[in-house]
Coordinates of C-alpha atoms and ligand atoms in Angstrom, one line a residue:
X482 CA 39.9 138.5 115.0
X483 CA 41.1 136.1 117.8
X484 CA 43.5 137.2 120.6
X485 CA 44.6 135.5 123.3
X486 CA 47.1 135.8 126.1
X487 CA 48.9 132.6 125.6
X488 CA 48.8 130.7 121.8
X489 CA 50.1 126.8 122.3
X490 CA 50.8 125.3 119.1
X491 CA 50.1 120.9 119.6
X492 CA 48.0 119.3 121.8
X493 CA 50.4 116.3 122.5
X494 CA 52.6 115.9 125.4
X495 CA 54.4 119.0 126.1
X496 CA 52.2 121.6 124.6
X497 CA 48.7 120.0 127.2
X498 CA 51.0 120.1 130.0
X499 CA 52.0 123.6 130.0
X500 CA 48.6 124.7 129.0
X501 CA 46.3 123.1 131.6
X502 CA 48.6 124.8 134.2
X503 CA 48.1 128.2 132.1
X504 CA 44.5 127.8 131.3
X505 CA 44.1 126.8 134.8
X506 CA 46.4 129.9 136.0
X507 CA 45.2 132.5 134.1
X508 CA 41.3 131.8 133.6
X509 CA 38.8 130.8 130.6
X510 CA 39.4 132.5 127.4
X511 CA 43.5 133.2 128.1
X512 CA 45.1 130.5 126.6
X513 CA 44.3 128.4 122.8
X514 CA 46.1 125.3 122.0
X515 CA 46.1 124.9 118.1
X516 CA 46.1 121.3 117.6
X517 CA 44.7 119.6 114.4
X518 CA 44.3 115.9 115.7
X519 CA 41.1 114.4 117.1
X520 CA 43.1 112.2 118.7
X521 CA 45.8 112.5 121.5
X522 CA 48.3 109.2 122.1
X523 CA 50.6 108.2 124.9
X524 CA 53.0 107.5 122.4
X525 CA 55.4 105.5 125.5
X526 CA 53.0 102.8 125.4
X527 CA 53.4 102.0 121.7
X528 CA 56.6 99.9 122.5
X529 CA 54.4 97.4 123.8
X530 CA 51.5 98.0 121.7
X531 CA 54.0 96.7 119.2
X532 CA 54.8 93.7 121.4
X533 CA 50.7 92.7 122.8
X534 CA 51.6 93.8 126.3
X535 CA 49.2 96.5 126.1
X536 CA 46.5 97.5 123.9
X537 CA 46.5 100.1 121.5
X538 CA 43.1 101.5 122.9
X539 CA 45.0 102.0 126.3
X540 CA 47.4 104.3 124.2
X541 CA 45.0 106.6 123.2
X542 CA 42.3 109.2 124.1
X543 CA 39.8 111.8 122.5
X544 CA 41.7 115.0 122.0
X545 CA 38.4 116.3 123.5
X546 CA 38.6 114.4 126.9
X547 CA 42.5 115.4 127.4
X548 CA 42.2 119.1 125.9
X549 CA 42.3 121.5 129.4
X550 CA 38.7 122.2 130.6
X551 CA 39.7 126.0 130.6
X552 CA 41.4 126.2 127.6
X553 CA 40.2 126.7 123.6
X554 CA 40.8 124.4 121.4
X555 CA 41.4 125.3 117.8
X556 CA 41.1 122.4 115.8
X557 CA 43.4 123.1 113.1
X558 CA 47.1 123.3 112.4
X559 CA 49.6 126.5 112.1
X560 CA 50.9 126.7 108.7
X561 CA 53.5 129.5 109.6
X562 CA 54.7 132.3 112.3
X563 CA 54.8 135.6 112.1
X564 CA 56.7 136.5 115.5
X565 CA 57.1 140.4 114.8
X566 CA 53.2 141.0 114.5
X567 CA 52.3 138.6 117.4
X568 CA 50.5 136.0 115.3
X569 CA 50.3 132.8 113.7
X570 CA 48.4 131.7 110.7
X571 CA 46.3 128.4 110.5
X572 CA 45.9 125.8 107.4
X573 CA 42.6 127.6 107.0
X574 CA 44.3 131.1 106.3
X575 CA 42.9 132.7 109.4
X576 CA 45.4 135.0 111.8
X577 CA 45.5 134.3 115.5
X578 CA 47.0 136.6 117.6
X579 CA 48.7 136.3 121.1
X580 CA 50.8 137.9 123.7
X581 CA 53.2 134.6 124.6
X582 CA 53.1 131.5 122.0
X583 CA 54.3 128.0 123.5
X584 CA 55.6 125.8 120.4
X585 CA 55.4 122.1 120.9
X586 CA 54.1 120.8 117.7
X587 CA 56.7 117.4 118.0
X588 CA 58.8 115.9 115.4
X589 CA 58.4 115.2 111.9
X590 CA 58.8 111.4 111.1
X591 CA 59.9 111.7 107.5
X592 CA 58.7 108.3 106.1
X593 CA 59.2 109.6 102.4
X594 CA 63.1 109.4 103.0
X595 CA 63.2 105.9 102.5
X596 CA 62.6 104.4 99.3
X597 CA 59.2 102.4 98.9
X598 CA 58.5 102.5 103.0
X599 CA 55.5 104.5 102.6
X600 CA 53.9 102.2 100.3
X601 CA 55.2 99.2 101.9
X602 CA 54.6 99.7 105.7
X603 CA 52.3 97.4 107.5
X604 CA 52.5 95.0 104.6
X605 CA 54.4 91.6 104.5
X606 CA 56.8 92.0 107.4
X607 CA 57.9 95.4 107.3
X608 CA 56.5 97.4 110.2
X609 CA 57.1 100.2 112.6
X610 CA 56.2 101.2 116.3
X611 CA 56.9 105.2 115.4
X612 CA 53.4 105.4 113.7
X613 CA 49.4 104.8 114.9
X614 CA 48.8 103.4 111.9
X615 CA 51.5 100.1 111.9
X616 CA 52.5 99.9 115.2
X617 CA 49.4 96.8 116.1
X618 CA 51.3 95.2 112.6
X619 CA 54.3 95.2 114.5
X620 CA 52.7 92.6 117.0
X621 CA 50.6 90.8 114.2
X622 CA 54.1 90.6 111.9
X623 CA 56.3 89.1 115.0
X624 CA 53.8 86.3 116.2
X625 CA 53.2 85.2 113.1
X626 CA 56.9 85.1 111.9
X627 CA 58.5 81.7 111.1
X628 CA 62.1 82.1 111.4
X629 CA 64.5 83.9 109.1
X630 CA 66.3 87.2 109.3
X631 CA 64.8 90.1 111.1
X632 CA 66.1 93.3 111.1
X633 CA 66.0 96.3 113.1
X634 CA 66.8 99.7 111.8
X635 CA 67.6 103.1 113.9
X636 CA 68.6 106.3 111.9
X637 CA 71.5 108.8 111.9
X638 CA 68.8 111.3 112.3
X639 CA 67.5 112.7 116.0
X640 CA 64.6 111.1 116.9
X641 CA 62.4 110.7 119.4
X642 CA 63.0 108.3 122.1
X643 CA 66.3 106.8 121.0
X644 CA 65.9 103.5 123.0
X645 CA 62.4 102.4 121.0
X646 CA 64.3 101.0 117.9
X647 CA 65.9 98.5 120.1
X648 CA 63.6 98.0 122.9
X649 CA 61.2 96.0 120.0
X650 CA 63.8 94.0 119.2
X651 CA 64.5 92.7 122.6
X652 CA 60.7 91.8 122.9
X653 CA 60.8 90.2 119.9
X654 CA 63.6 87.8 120.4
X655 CA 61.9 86.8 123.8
X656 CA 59.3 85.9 121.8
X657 CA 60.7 84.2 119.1
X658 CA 62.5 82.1 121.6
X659 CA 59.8 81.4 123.5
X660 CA 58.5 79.7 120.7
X661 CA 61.3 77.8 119.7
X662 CA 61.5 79.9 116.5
X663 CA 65.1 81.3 117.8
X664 CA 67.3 78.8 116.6
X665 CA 66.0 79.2 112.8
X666 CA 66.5 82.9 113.7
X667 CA 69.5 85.9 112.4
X668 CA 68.8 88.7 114.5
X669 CA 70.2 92.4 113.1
X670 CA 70.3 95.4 114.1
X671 CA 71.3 98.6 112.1
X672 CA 72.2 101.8 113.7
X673 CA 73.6 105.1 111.7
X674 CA 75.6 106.2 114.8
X675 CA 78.3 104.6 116.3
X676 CA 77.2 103.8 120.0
X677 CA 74.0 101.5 120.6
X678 CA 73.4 104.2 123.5
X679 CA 74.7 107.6 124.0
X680 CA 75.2 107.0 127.6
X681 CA 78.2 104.5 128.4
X682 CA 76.9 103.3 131.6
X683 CA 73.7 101.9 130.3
X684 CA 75.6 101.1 126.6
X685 CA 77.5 98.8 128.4
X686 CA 74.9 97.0 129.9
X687 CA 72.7 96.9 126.8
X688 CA 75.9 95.3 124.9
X689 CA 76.5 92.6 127.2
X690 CA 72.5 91.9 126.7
X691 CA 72.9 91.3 122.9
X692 CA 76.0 89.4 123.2
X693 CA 74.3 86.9 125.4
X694 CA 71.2 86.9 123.3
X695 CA 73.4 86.8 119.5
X696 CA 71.9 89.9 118.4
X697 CA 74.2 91.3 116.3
X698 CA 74.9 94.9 116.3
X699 CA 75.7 97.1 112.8
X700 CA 77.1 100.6 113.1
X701 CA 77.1 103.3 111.4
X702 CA 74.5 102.2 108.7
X703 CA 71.7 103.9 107.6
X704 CA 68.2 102.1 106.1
X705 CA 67.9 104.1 102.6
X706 CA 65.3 101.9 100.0
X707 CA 63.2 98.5 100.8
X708 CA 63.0 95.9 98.1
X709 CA 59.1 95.1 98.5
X710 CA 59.5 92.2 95.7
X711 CA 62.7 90.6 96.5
X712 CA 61.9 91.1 100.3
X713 CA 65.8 93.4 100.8
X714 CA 66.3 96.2 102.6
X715 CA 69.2 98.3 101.1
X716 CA 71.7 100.5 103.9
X717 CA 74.1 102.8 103.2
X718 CA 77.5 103.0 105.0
X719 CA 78.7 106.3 106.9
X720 CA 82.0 105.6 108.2
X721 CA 85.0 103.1 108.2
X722 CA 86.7 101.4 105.4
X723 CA 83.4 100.7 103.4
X724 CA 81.9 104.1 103.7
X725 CA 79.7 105.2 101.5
X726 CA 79.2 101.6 99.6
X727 CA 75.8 99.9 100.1
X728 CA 75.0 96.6 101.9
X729 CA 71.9 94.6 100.5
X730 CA 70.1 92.6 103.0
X731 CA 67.4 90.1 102.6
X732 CA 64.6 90.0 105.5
X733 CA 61.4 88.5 107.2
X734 CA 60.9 90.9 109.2
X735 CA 62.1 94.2 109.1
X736 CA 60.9 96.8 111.9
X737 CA 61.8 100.8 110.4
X738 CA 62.3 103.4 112.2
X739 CA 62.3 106.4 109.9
X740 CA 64.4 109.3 109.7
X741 CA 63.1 112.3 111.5
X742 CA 63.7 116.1 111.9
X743 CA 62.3 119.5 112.8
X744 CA 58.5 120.3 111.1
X745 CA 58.6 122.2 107.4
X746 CA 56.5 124.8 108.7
X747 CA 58.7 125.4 111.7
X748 CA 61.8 125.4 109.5
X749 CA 60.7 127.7 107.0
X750 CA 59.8 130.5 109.9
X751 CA 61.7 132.6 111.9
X752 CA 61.7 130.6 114.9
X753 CA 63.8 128.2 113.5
X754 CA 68.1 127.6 114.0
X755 CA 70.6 126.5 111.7
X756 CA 69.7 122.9 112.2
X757 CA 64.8 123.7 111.5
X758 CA 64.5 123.5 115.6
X759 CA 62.6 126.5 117.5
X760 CA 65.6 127.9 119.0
X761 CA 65.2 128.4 122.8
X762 CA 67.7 129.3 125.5
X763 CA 68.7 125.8 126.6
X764 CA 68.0 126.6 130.3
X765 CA 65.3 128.6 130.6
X766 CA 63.3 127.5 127.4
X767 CA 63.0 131.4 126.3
X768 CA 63.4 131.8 122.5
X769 CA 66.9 133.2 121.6
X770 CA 65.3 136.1 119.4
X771 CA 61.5 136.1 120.2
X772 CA 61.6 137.1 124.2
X773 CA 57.6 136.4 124.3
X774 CA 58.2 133.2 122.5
X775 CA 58.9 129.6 124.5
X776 CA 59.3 126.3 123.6
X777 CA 59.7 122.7 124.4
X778 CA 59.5 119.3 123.6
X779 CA 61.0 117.5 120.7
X780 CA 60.1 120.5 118.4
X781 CA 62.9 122.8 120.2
X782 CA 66.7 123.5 120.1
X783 CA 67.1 122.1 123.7
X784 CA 70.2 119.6 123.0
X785 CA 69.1 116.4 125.1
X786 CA 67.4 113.4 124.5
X787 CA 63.4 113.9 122.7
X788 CA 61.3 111.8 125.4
X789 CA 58.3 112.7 127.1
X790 CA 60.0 112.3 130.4
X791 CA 62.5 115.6 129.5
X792 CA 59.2 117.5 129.6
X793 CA 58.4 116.5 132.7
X794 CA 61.0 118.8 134.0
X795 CA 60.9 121.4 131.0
X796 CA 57.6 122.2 131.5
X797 CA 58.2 122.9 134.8
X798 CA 60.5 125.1 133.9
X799 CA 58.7 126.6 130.8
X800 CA 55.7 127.5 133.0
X801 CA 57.7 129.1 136.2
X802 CA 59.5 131.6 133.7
X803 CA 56.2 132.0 131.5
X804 CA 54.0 132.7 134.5
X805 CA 56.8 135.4 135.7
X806 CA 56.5 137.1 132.9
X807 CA 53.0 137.4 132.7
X808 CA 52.3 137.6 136.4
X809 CA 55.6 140.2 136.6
X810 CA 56.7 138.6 139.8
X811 CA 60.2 138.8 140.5
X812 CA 61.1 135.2 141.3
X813 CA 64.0 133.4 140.7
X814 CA 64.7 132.7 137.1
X815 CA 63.9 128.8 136.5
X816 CA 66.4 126.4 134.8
X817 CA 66.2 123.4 132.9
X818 CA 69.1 120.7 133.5
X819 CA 69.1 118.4 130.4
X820 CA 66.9 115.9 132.5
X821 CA 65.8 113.0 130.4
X822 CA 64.8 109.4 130.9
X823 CA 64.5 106.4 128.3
X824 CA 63.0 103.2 129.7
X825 CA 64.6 100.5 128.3
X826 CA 62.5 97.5 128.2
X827 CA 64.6 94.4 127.6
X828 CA 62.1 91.4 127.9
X829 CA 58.3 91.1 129.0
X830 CA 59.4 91.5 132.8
X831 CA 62.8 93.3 132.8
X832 CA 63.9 96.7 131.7
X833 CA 67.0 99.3 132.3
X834 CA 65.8 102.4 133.6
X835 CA 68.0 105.1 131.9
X836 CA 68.0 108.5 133.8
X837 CA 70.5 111.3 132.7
X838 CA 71.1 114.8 131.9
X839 CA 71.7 115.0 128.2
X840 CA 73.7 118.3 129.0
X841 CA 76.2 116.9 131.3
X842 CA 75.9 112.9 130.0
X843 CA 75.5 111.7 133.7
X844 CA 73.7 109.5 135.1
X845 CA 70.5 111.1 137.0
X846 CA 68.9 108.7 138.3
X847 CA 65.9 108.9 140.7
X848 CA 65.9 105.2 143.0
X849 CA 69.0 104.4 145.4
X850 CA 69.9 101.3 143.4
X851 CA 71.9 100.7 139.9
X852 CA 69.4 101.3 137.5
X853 CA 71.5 100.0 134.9
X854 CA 70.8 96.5 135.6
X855 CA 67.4 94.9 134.6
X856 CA 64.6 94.7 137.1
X857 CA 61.0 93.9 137.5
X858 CA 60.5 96.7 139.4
X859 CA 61.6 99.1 137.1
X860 CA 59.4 97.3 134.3
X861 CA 56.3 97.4 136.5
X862 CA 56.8 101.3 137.4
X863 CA 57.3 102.1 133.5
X864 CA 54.4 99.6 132.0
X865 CA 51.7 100.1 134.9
X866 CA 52.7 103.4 137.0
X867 CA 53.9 105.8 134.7
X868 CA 50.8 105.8 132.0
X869 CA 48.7 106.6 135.5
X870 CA 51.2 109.3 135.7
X871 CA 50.7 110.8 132.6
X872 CA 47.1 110.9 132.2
X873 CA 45.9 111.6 135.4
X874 CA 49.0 114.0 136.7
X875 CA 51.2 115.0 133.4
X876 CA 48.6 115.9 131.2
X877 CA 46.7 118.1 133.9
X878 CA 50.0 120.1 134.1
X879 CA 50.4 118.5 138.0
X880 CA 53.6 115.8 137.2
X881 CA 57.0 117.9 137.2
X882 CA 58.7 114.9 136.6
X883 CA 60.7 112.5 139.4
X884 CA 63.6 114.8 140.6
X885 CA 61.5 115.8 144.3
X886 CA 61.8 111.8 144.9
X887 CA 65.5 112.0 143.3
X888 CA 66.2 113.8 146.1
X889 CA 64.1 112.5 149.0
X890 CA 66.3 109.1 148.0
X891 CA 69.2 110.7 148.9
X892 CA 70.7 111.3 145.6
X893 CA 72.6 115.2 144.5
Ligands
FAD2221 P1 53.9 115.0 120.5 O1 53.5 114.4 121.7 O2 54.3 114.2 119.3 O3 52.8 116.1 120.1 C1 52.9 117.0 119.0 C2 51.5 117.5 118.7 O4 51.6 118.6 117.8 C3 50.6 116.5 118.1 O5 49.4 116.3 118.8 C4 50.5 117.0 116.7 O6 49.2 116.7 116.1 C5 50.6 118.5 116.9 N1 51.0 119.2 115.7 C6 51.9 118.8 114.7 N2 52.0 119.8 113.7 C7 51.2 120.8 114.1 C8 50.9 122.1 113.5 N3 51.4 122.4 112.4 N4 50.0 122.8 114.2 C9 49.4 122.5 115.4 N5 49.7 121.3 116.0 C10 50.6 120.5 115.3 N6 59.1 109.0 125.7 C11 59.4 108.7 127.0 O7 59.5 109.5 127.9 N7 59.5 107.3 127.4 C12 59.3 106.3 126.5 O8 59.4 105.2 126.9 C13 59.0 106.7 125.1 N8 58.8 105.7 124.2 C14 58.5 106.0 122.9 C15 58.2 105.0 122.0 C16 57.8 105.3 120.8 C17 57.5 104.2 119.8 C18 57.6 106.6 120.4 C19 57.0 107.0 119.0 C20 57.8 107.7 121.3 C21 58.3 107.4 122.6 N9 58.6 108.4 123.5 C22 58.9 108.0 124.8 C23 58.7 109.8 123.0 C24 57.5 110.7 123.4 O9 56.3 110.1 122.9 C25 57.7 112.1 122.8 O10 59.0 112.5 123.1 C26 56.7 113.0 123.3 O11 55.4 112.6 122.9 C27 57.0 114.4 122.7 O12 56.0 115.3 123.1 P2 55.7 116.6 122.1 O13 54.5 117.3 122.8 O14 56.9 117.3 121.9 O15 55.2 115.9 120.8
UQ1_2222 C1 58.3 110.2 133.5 O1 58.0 111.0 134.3 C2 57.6 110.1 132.3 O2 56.5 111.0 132.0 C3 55.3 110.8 132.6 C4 57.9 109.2 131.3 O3 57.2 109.2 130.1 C5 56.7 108.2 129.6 C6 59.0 108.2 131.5 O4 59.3 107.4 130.7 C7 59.7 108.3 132.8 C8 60.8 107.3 133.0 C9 59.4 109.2 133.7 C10 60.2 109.3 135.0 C11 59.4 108.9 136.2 C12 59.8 108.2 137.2 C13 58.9 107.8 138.4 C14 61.2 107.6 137.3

């Protein structure tokens, strides 16, 4: 039977940066992070995977090499929760037991929701950057595209880092009129919201971008079925006079992003709200039923924007009230703001550094300049300082994201 003080379900972002801190904290043989994949990815990195500006080698390591030195790594994945007995039970039917659990076991990309994508992906100009296993097509399928229409889906779905299914497409038009394709070129993009960003002062930046570039913007559209034979993709509409009628498109070049949503098994347990997310306290990442249960990351309730910059600050947060409840020192309870960031590339030297607090939908941003506008600086920081960052100072559970510099620069 194996007990341990602290159980962390997923070995990805959020779940390796709380638990080298814990494992680190609390000595060898405290803390297990369940995590089934031998592989662990900077997933950031893929937007330009997807565009040749970085390899995908440099977005990846051996779950070994990144897995905390102190901490035990079960290689396998929960398959359900049982939060009244202090246990969860892996794929392989065996019961682990703990006194605190940490769930960050992601998102669930739901690629079956669209008709023929799973079969189709990678294949003849449909791609996407949201999975290991197209996103080097996505760079393949734009260099070697001839002109036509390309299309660019986002969902009505949350997802995770709701600036990737446009960043591509600004890399891609750079491209395609660098090679004098762009003139032979229809550039759309489908969104199911209604905003191209949730965050007006960057929105409006971003819109005066695809005006002066002619890509054309689509609201409130979702991608349902793709036409492998006659090359169409197939939307639905979701608001306005058309809504619910269907729109029939013929493409290229299509880049996906799929529909995504809380994980089955975390859904179908206890943990779980309303809506299949672990449902935490949104400030101090405690669960609302579960008092020894935590979590973070795109997997929980916390109602701001799913980036790996958000954990920066919740793990801070997650580990300060963890540690005083295990430690039973009286400090101050920590609190989580909403921080998030989303990096909006916009060509292969400029990008719109987004900073806000998805609780409060202002601007937090960490540099005493407009970050709204495009810069190289912003770019460099985001394609050459951050991955640094994360794999020598996130990942080791010593990055609590930028807000210490937010306020060095001056800024509330
Ligand atoms: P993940 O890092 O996805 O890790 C989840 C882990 O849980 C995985 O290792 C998985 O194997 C494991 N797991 C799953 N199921 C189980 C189970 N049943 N049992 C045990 N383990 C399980 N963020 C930014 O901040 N900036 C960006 O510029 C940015 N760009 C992005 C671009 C793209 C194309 C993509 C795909 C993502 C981007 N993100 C960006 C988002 C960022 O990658 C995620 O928000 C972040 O990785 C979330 O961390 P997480 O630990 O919650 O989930
Ligand atoms: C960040 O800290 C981070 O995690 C390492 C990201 O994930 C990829 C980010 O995208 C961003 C923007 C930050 C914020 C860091 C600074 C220096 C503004």
């Amino acid at each position: 039977p194996s007990s341990y003080k602290v159980v962390v379900v997923g070995g990805g972002s959020a779940g390796l940066s709380v638990a080298s801190t814990l494992a680190e904290t609390l000595g060898s043989k405290s803390v297990a992070v369940v995590e089934p994949s031998d592989v662990h990815y900077y997933q950031p990195l893929w937007t330009f995977v997807g565009s040749g500006l970085k390899t995908f080698d440099e977005s990846k390591m051996a779950m070994s090499e990144v897995m905390p030195e102190k901490a035990q790594w079960i290689k396998d994945s929960v398959a359900s929760f049982n939060p009244t007995k202090n246990t969860v039970v892996l794929a392989n039917g065996e019961s682990i037991s703990y006194d605190y659990l940490v769930v960050a076991a992601g998102i669930q990309v739901n690629w079956g929701k669209i008709k023929n994508l799973p079969e189709t992906l990678g294949k003849n100009g449909v791609t996407s950057n949201y999975s290991a296993q197209s996103v080097q097509k996505t760079d393949e399928f734009i260099k070697a595209f001839k002109g036509g229409n390309a299309l660019f889906t986002m969902p009505s779905t949350p997802i995770k880092c709701a600036g990737a299914p446009q960043k591509i497409m600004y890399l891609a038009e750079e491209q395609w009129r660098k090679a004098g394709i762009r003139d032979q070129t229809k550039i759309n993009y489908f969104t199911g919201l209604g905003k191209i960003f949730a965050i007006d002062k960057y929105a409006n930046e971003l819109l005066k971008i695809c005006k002066a570039r002619n890509l054309n913007i689509n609201y409130f559209t979702d991608l349902t079925e793709i036409r492998p034979d006659s090359k169409e993709a197939v939307f639905k509409v979701l608001a306005g006079d058309a809504k619910g009628s269907t729109l029939t498109l013929p493409y290229d070049f299509l880049h996906v992003t799929p529909p995504m949503g809380a994980p089955d098994f975390i859904k179908a347990s206890p943990l779980s709200n309303a809506d299949g997310w672990v449902d935490v306290n949104k400030e101090t990442l405690r669960h609302n039923k579960f008092d020894n249960v935590y979590a973070l990351g795109d997997c929980s309730s916390l109602p701001t924007s799913k980036t790996a910059a958000a954990i920066t600050a919740q793990s801070a947060v997650l580990k300060s009230n963890l540690l005083g409840d295990i430690l039973g020192d009286k400090k101050e309870v920590a609190k989580y703001d909403g921080y998030t960031s989303c990096p909006l590339v916009t060509g292969s030297d400029k990008l719109i550094l987004a900073e806000f607090s998805g609780y409060t939908g202002q601007p937090q941003e960490t540099f005493p300049f407009d970050q709204s506008k495009e810069r190289f600086s912003t770019y460099f920081l985001t394609k050459e300082i951050i991955p640094d960052i994360y794999w020598k100072s996130m990942l080791k559970g010593n990055w609590d994201g930028p807000a210490k510099y937010r306020k060095l620069f001056g800024a509330a």
